[in-house]
Coordinates of C-alpha atoms in Angstrom, one line a residue:
X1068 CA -9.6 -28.0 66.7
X1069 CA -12.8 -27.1 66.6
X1070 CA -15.6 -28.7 64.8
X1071 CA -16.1 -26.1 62.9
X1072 CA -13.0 -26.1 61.5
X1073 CA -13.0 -30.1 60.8
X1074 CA -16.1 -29.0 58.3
X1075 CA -14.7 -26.6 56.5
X1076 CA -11.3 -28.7 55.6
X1077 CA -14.3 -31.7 54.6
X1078 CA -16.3 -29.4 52.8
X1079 CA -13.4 -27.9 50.6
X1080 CA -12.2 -31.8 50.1
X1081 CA -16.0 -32.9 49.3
X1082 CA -15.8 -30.3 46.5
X1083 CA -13.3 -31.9 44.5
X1084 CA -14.9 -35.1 45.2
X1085 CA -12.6 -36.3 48.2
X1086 CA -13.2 -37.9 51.0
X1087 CA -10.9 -37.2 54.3
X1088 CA -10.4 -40.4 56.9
X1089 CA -9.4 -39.6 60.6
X1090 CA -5.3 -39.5 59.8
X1091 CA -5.6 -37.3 56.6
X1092 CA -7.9 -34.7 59.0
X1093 CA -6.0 -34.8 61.7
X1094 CA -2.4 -34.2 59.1
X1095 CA -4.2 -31.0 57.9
X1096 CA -5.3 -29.8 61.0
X1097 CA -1.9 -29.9 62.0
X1098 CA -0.6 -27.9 59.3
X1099 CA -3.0 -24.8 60.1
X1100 CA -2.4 -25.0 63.8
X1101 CA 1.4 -24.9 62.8
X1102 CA 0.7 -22.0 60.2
X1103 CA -1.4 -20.3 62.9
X1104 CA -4.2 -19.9 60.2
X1105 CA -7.2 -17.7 61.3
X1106 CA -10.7 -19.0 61.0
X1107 CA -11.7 -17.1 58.1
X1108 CA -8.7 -18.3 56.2
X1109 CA -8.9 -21.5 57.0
X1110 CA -11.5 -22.2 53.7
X1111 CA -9.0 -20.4 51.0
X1112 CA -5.7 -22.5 53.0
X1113 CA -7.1 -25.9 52.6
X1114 CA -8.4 -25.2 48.6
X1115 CA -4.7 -24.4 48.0
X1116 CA -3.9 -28.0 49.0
X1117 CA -6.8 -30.0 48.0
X1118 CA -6.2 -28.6 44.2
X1119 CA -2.6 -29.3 44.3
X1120 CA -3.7 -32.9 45.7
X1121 CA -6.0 -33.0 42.5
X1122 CA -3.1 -32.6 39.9
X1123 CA -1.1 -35.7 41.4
X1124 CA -1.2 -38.5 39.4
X1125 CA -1.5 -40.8 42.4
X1126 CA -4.4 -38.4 43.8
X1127 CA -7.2 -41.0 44.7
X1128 CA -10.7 -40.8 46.2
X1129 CA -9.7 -41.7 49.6
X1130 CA -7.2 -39.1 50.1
X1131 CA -3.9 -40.4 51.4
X1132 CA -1.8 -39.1 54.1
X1133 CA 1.6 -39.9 51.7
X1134 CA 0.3 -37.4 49.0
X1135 CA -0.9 -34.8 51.1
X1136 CA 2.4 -34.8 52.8
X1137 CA 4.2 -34.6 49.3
X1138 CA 1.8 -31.8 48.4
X1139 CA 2.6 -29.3 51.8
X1140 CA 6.4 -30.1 50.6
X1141 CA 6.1 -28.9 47.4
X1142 CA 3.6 -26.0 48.1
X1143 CA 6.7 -24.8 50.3
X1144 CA 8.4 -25.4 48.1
X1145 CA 7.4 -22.7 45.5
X1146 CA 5.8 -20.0 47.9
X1147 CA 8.8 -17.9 46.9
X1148 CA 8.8 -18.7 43.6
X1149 CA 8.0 -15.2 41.4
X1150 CA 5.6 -15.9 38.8
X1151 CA 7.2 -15.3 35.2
X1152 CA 4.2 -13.9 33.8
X1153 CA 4.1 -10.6 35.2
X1154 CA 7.7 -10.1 33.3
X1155 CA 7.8 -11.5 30.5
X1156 CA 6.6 -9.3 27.3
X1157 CA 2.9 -10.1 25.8
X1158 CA 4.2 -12.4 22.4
X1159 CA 0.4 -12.6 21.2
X1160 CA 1.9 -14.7 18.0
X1161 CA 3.7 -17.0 20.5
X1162 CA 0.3 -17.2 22.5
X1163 CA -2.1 -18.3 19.3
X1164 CA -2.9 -21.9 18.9
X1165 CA -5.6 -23.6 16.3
X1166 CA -6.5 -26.8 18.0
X1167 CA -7.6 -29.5 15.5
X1168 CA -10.8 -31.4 16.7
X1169 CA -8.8 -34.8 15.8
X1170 CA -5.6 -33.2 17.5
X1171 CA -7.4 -33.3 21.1
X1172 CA -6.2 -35.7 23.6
X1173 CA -8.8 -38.0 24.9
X1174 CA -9.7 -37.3 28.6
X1175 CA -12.3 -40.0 29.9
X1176 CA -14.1 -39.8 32.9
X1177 CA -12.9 -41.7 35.9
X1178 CA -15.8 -43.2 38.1
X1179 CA -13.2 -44.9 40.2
X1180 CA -11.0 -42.0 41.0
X1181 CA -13.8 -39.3 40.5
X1182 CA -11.6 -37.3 37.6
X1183 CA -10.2 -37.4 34.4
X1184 CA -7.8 -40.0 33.0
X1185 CA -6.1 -39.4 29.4
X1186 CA -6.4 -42.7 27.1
X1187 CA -2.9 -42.5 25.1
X1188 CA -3.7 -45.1 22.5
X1189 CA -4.7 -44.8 18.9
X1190 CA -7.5 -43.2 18.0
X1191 CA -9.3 -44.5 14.7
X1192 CA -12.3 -43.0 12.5
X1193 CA -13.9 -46.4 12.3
X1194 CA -14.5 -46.4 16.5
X1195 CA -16.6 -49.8 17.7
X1196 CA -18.7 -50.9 20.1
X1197 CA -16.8 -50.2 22.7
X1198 CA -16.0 -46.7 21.8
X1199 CA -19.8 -45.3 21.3
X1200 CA -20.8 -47.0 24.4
X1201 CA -17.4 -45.0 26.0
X1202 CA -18.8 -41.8 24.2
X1203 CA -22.3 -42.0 25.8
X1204 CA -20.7 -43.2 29.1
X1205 CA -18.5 -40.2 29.4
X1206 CA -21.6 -37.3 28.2
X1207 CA -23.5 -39.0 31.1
X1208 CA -20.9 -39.0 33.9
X1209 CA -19.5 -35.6 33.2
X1210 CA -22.9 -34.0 33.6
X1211 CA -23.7 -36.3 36.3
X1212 CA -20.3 -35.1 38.6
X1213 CA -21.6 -31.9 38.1
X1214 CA -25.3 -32.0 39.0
X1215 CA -23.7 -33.4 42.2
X1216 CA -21.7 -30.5 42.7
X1217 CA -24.3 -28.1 42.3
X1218 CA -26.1 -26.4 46.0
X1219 CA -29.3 -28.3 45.0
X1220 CA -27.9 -31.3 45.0
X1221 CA -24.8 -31.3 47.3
X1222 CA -25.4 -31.3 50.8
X1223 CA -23.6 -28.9 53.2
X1224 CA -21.6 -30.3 55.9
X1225 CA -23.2 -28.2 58.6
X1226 CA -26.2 -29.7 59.7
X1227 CA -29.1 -27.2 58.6
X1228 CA -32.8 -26.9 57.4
X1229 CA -31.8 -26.6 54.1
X1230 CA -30.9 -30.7 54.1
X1231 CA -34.5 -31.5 53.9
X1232 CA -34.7 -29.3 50.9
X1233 CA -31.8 -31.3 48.8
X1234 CA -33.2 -32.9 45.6
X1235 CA -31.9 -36.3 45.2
X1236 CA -31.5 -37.9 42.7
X1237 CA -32.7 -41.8 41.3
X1238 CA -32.3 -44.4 39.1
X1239 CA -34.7 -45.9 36.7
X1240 CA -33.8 -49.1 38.6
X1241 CA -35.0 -47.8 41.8
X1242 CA -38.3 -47.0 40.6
X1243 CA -39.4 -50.9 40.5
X1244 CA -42.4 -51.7 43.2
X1245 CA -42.8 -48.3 44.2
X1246 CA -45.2 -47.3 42.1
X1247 CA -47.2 -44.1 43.2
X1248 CA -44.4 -42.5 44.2
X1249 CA -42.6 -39.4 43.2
X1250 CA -38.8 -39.2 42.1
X1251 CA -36.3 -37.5 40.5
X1252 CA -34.4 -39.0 37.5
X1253 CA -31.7 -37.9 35.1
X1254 CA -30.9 -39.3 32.1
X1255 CA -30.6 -39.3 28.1
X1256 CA -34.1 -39.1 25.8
X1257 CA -34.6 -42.0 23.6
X1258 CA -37.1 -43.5 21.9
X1259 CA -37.5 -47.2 22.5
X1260 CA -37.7 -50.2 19.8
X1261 CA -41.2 -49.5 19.8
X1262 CA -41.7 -45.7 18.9
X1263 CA -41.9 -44.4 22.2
X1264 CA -40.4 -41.9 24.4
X1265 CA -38.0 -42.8 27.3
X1266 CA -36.0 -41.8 29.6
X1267 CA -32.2 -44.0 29.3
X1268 CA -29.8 -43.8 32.2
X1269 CA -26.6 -46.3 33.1
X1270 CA -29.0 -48.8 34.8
X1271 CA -31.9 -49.0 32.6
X1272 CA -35.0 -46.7 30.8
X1273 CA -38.7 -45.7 31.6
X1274 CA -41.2 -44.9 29.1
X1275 CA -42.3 -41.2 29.6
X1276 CA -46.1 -39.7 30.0
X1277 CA -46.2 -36.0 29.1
X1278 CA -49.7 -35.5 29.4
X1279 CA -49.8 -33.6 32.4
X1280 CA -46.5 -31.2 31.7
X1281 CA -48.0 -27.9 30.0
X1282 CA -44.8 -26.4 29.6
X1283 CA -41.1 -27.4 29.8
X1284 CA -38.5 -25.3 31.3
X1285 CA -36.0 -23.2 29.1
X1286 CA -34.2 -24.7 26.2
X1287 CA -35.1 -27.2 23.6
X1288 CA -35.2 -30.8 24.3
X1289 CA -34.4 -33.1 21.9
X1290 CA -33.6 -37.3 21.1
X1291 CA -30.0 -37.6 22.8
X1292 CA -30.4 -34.7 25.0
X1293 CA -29.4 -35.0 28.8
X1294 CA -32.3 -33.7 31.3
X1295 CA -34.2 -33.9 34.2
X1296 CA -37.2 -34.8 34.7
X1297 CA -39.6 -35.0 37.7
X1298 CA -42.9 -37.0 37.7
X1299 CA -44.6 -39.9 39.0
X1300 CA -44.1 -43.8 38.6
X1301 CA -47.2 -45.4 38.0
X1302 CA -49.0 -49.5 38.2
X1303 CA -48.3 -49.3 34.3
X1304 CA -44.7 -49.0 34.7
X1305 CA -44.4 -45.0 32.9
X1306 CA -43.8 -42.3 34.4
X1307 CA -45.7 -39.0 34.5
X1308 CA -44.1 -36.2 34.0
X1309 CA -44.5 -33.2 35.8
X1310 CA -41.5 -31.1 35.2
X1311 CA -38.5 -31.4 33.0
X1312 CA -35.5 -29.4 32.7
X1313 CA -31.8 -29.5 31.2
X1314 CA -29.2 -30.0 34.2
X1315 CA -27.5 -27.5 35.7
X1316 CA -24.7 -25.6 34.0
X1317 CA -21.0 -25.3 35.7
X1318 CA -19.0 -22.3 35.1
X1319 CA -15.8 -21.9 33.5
X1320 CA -14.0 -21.0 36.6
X1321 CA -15.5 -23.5 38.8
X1322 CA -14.4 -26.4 36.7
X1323 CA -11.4 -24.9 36.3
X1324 CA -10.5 -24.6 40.0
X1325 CA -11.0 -28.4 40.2
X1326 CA -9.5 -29.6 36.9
X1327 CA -6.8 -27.0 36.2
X1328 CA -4.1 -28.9 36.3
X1329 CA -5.3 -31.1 33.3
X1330 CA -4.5 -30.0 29.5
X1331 CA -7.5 -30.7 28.0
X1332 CA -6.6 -29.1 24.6
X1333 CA -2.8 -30.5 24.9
X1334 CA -1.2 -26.8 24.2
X1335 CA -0.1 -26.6 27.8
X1336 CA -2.3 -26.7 30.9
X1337 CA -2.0 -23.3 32.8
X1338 CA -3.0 -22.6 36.5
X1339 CA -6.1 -20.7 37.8
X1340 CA -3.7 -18.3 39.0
X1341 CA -2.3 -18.2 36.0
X1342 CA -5.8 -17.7 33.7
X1343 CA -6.4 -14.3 36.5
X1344 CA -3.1 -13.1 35.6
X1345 CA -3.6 -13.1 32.1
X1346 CA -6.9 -11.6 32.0
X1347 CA -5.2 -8.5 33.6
X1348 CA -2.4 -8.3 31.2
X1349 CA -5.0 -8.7 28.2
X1350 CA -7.5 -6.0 29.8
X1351 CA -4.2 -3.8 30.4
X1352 CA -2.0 -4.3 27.2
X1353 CA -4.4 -5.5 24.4
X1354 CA -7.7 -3.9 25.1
X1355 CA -8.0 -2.7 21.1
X1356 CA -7.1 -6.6 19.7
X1357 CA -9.8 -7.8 18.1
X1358 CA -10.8 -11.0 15.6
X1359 CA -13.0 -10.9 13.1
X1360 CA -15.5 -14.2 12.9
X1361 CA -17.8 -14.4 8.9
X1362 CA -20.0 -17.4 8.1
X1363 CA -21.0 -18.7 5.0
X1364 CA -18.5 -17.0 2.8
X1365 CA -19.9 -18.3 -0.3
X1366 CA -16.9 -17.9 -2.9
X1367 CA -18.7 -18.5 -5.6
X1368 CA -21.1 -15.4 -5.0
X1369 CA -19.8 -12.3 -7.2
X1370 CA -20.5 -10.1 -3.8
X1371 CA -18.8 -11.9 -1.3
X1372 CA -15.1 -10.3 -2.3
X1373 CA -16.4 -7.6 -3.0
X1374 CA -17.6 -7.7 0.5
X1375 CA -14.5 -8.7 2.2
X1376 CA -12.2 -6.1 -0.1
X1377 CA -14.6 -3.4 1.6
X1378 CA -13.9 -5.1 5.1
X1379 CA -10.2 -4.9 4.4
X1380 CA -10.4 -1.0 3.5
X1381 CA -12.1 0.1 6.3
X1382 CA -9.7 -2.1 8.5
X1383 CA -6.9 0.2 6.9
X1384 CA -8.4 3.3 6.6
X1385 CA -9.6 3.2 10.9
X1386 CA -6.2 1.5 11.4
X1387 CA -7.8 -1.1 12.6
X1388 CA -6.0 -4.4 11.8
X1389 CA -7.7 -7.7 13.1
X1390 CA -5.3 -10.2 15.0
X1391 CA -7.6 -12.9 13.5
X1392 CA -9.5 -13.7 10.8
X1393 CA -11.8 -16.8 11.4
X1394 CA -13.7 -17.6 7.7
X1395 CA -16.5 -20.0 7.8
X1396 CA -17.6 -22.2 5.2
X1397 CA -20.1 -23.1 3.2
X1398 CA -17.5 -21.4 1.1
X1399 CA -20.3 -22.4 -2.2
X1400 CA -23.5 -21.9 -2.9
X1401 CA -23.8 -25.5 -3.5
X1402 CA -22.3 -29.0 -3.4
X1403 CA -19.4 -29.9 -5.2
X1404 CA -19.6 -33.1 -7.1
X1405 CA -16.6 -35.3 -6.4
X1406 CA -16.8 -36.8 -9.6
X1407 CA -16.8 -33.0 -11.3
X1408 CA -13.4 -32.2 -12.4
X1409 CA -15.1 -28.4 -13.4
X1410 CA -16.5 -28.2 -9.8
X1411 CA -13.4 -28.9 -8.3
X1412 CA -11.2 -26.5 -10.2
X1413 CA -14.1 -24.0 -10.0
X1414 CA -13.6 -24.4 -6.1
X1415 CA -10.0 -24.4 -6.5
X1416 CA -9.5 -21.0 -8.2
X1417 CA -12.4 -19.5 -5.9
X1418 CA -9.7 -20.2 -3.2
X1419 CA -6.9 -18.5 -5.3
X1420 CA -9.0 -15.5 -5.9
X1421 CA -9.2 -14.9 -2.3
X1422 CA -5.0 -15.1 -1.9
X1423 CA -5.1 -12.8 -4.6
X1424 CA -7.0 -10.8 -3.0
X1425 CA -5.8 -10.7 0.6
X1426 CA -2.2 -10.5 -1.0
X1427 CA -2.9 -7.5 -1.8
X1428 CA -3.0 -5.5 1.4
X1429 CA 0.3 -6.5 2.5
X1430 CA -0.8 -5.1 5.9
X1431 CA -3.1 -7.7 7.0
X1432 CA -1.5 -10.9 5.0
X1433 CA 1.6 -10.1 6.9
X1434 CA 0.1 -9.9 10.6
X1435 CA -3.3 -11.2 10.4
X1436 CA -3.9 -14.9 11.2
X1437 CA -6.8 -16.2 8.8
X1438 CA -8.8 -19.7 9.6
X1439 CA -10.6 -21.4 7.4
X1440 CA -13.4 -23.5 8.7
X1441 CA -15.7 -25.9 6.7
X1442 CA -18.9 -25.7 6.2
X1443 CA -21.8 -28.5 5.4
X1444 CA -21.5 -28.1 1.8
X1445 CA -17.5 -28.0 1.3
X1446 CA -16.0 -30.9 0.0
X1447 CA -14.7 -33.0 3.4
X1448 CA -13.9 -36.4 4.3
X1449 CA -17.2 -37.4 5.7
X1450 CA -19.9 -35.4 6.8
X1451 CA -19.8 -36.8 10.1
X1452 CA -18.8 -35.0 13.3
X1453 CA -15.9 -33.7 13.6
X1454 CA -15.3 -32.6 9.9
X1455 CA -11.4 -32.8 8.4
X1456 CA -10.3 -29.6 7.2
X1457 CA -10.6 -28.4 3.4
X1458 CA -8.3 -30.4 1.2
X1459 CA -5.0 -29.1 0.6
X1460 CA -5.5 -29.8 -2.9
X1461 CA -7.9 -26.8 -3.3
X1462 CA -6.2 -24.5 -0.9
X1463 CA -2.3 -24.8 -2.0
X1464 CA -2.3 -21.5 -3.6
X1465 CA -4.0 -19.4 -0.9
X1466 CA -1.4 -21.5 1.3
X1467 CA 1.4 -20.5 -0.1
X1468 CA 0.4 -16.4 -0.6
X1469 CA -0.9 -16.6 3.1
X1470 CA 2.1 -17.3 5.5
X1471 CA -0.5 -17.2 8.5
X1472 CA -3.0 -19.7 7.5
X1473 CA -4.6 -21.9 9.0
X1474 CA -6.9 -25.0 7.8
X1475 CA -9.2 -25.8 10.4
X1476 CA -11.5 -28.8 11.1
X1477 CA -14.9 -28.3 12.3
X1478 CA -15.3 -27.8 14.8
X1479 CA -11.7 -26.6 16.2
X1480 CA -10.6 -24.3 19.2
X1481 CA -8.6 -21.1 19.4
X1482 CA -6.5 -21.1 22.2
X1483 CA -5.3 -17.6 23.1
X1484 CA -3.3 -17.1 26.2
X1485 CA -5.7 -18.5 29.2
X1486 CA -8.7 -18.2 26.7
X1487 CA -10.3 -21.4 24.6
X1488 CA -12.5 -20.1 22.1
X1489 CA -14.5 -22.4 20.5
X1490 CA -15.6 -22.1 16.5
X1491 CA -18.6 -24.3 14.8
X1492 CA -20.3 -24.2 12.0
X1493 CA -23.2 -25.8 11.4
X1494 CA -26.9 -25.6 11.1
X1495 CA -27.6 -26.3 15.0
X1496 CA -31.3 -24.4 15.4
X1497 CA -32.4 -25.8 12.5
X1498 CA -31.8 -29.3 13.0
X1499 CA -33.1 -29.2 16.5
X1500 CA -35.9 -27.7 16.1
X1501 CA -37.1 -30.3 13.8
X1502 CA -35.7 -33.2 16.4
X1503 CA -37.8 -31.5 19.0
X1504 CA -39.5 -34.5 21.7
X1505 CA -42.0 -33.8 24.4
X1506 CA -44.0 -30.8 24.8
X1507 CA -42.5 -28.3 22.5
X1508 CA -41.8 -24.8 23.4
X1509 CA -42.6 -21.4 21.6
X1510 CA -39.7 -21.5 18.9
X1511 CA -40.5 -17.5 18.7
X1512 CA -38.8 -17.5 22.2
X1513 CA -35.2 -15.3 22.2
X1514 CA -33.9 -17.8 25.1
X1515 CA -34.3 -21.2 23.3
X1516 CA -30.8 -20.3 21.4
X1517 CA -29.4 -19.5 24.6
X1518 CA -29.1 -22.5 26.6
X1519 CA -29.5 -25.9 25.2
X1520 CA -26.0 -26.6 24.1
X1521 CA -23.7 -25.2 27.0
X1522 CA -26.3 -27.0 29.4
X1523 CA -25.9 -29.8 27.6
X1524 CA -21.7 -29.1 27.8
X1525 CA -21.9 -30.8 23.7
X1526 CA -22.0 -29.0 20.4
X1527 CA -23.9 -31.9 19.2
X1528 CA -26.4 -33.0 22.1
X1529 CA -29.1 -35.1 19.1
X1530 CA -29.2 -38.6 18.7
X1531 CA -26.6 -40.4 16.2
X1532 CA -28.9 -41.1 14.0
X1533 CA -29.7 -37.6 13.4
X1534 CA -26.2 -36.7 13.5
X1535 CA -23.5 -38.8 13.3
X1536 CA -20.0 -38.2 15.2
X1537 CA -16.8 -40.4 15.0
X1538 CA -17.2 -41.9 18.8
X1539 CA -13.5 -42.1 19.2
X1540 CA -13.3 -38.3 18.8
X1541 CA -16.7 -37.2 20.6
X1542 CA -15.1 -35.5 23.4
X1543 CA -13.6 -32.8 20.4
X1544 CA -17.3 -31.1 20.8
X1545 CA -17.2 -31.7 24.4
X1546 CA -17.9 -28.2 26.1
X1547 CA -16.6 -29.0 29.5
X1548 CA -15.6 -27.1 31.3
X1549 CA -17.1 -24.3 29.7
X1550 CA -14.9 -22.5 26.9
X1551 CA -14.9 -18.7 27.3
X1552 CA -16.4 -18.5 23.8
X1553 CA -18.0 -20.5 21.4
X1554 CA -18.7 -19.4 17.7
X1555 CA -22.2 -21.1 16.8
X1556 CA -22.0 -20.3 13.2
X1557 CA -25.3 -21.2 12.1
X1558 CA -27.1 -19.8 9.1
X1559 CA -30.0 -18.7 12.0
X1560 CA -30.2 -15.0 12.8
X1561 CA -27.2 -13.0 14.2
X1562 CA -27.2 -12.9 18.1
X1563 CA -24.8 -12.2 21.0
X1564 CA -24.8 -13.3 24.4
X1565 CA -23.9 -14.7 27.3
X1566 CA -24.3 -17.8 29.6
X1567 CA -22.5 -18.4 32.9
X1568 CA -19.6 -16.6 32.1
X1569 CA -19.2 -17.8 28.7
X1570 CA -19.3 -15.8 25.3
X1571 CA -21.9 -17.3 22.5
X1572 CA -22.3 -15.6 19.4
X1573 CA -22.9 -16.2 15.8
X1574 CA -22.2 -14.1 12.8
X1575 CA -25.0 -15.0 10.5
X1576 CA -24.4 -15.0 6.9
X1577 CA -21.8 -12.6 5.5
X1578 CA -23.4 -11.7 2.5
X1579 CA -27.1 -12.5 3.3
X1580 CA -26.3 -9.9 6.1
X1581 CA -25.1 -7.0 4.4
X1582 CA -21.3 -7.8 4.6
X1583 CA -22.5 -8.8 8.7
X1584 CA -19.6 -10.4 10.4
X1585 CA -19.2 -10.6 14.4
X1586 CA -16.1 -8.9 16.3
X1587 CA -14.4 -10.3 19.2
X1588 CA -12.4 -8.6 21.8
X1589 CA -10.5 -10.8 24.3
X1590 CA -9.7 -8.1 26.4
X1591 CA -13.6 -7.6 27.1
X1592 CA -14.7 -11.2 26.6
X1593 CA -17.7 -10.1 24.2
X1594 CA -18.7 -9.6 20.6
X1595 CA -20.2 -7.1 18.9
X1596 CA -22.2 -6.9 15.4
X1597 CA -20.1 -5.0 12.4

């Protein structure tokens, strides 16, 4: 076979983080030379069976010979198989799922085997030691694996110009006695016992020197943040920045073409193949579905029914019935007192007010889903990350009036056929922009909303002591691999847009807004003001 060939079947295997020894290459070049597959096919062939090979449970680094073998068998095995899909009758209902943030199995990354492994013990509130060093661990190697990925990064296996070009990267413990040199470094910002700003990685830290940046790239960089920076070591053991810069950002479909087979959400894992199917049958059969998405419906404000009871009129009189009906909190003005027995019944009936009212277009109560999502102010558990949803004690009324309800934590997912759809609510720009380390941007700029947090592939990339999340339950604000939408509720202005391939939005406030709420359309992937 030619060597040609032989790099091809390595590179597509170096993708998913395999490597090929002389008896697994020589195995898969017989199976092309026995399929009589073309040249230019020969790239799409062997992704078939290296991502088959990556949903074994045996699957390691070092591919083996045994499991590639079992892999061709059982590809064979279902090239006639029909896919059910493209027969069976759209049941939206059947296909809506409201993921719980403390519902979501734990996937941890896998150094050793270069994947994900599911932990299926107990998770507890309380976490330890252990758990927030796991937390950290995981943030770091996730973003890490991808980096690697990435064309700056990843070399090709065709020997070319463009090697000498790769950026590689370092660690803080290969910068000792080499001062005067320039490197490359990723890692988390921290500041040290002593007040000042580092950079932390798995094998150490390195105080920072900003005073020769001028401007940082795009985004907002803040304590707990994952970046890159570029500079110089110096004699005085810092290092001089010269250029820093959140890390690269991996598409939905990309990570899904390596990790597919795993069900992140625990609804079900479905195929690649699968997802492209879907997106047809939505585009084809339920292009005028919609779901509505309001934050900061403030119950307690005399306008805010009024608000919604126009809403609901104009969804009857265009005919126009949302599928879904995602509220966000703060559903009051203000804190309730736990030790307020008026608070909490005021609360209460707020709650059966909007039953009452929803009751009473039988329309939507009967076909809409509604979600309720928490807010900073409503009465929780804990105000640390992720939220519980609203007691049932305030809510058993609105419960029982609304068969399609739904109490949500914050933050929780909507999974909808092939598309995860992620809801949040919480004051985000705010509390990074007063977090904000290093040379600080132009908050003015449109694009500082637009990047931080998917780069950073966490709803929550700040230190813990600005905001605290259970460790045990950190990866429920994981954002990898990318969702197709995430709902950044936030009481900053309204906006819309979107980031390699994935759908941000927030609605702004409903009534502060002018009854302003955000539409989504699945079929489209997008949002629009209303």
């Amino acid at each position: 076979m030619s060597d040609t060939r032989q790099r091809t079947i390595i590179k597509v295997f170096r993708k998913y983080s395999h490597a090929l020894g002389p008896d697994t290459l020589d195995f898969l070049e017989d199976i092309l030379d026995k399929h009589e597959i073309r040249d230019e096919d020969v790239e799409h062939s062997v992704d078939l069976i290296a991502k088959e090979y990556n949903k074994q449970d045996d699957a390691v680094m070092k591919v083996s010979v045994v499991v590639l073998q079992r892999v061709y068998q059982l590809l064979q095995g279902s090239s006639t198989a029909a896919s059910s899909i493209e027969q069976d009758i759209l049941d939206v209902d059947a296909h809506i799922f409201v993921v719980d943030a403390f519902e979501i199995p734990q996937w941890n990354w896998s150094s050793e085997r270069s994947t994900f492994e599911q932990n299926k013990g107990p998770l507890t509130l309380t976490g330890s030691a252990d758990s927030r060093v796991n937390a950290m661990r995981n943030r770091y190697n996730i973003i890490k694996q991808v980096i690697l990925r990435n064309d700056h990064f990843s070399p090709s296996t065709i020997p070319s110009r463009d090697r000498e070009h790769l950026l590689t990267l370092r660690s803080t413990k290969q910068l000792l006695g080499r001062a005067g040199e320039r490197f490359l470094l990723f890692g988390t910002l921290a500041h040290s016992k002593e007040g000042k700003l580092c950079l932390e990685d798995h094998e150490g830290s390195v105080q920072l020197d900003f005073s020769q940046l001028d401007q940082p790239s795009e985004g907002l960089f803040t304590e707990g943040a994952f970046t890159l920076v570029e500079g110089d070591y110096t004699d005085e053991a810092t290092f001089v920045v010269i250029a820093i810069g959140h890390p690269p950002c991996e598409n939905r479909e990309t990570a899904r073409s390596i990790y597919g087979h795993i069900d992140f959400l625990g609804k079900g894992a479905t195929t690649p193949q699968e997802d492209v199917r879907y997106a047809i049958r939505i585009e084809q059969e339920l292009p005028d579905l919609n779901f509505f998405v309001l934050s900061d419906v403030w119950l307690d404000h005399p306008a805010t029914l009024e608000g919604i009871r126009k809403m609901f009129d104009n969804c009857i009189e265009m005919n126009f019935i949302p599928k879904v009906i995602v509220l966000c909190g703060n559903f009051t003005t203000r804190d309730i007192s736990p030790a307020s027995v008026r608070d909490a019944q005021k609360y209460q009936d707020n709650f059966n007010s909007l039953g009452d009212l929803i009751v009473s277009y039988p329309l939507i109560s009967r076909s809409t889903h509604f979600i309720l999502v928490p807010g900073p102010l409503d009465p929780t558990v804990s105000t640390v990350l992720p939220r519980r949803a609203i007691p049932s004690t305030f809510t058993g009324r609105l419960k029982y009036k609304v068969p399609r309800l739904h109490l949500a934590s914050n933050p929780c997912r909507i999974r909808f056929f092939n598309q995860e759809i992620v809801v949040f609510r919480e004051n985000v720009m705010a509390r990074m922009l007063r977090n904000l380390v290093g040379v600080k941007p132009d908050v003015r700029n449109d694009d500082l909303k637009r990047y931080t947090i998917l780069d950073q592939s966490h709803l929550s990339p700040l230190a813990k002591s600005v905001q605290p999340v259970h460790s045990e339950f950190d990866h429920a604000l994981r954002l990898y691999p990318l969702p197709t939408a995430v709902v950044l509720a936030d009481k900053y202005e309204q906006y819309q847009m979107t980031y390699e391939g994935c759908h941000v939005f927030n609605p702004g406030t409903f009534v502060g807004n002018s009854y302003g709420f955000s539409t989504y359309n699945p079929s489209r992937r997008e949002s629009e003001a209303s």
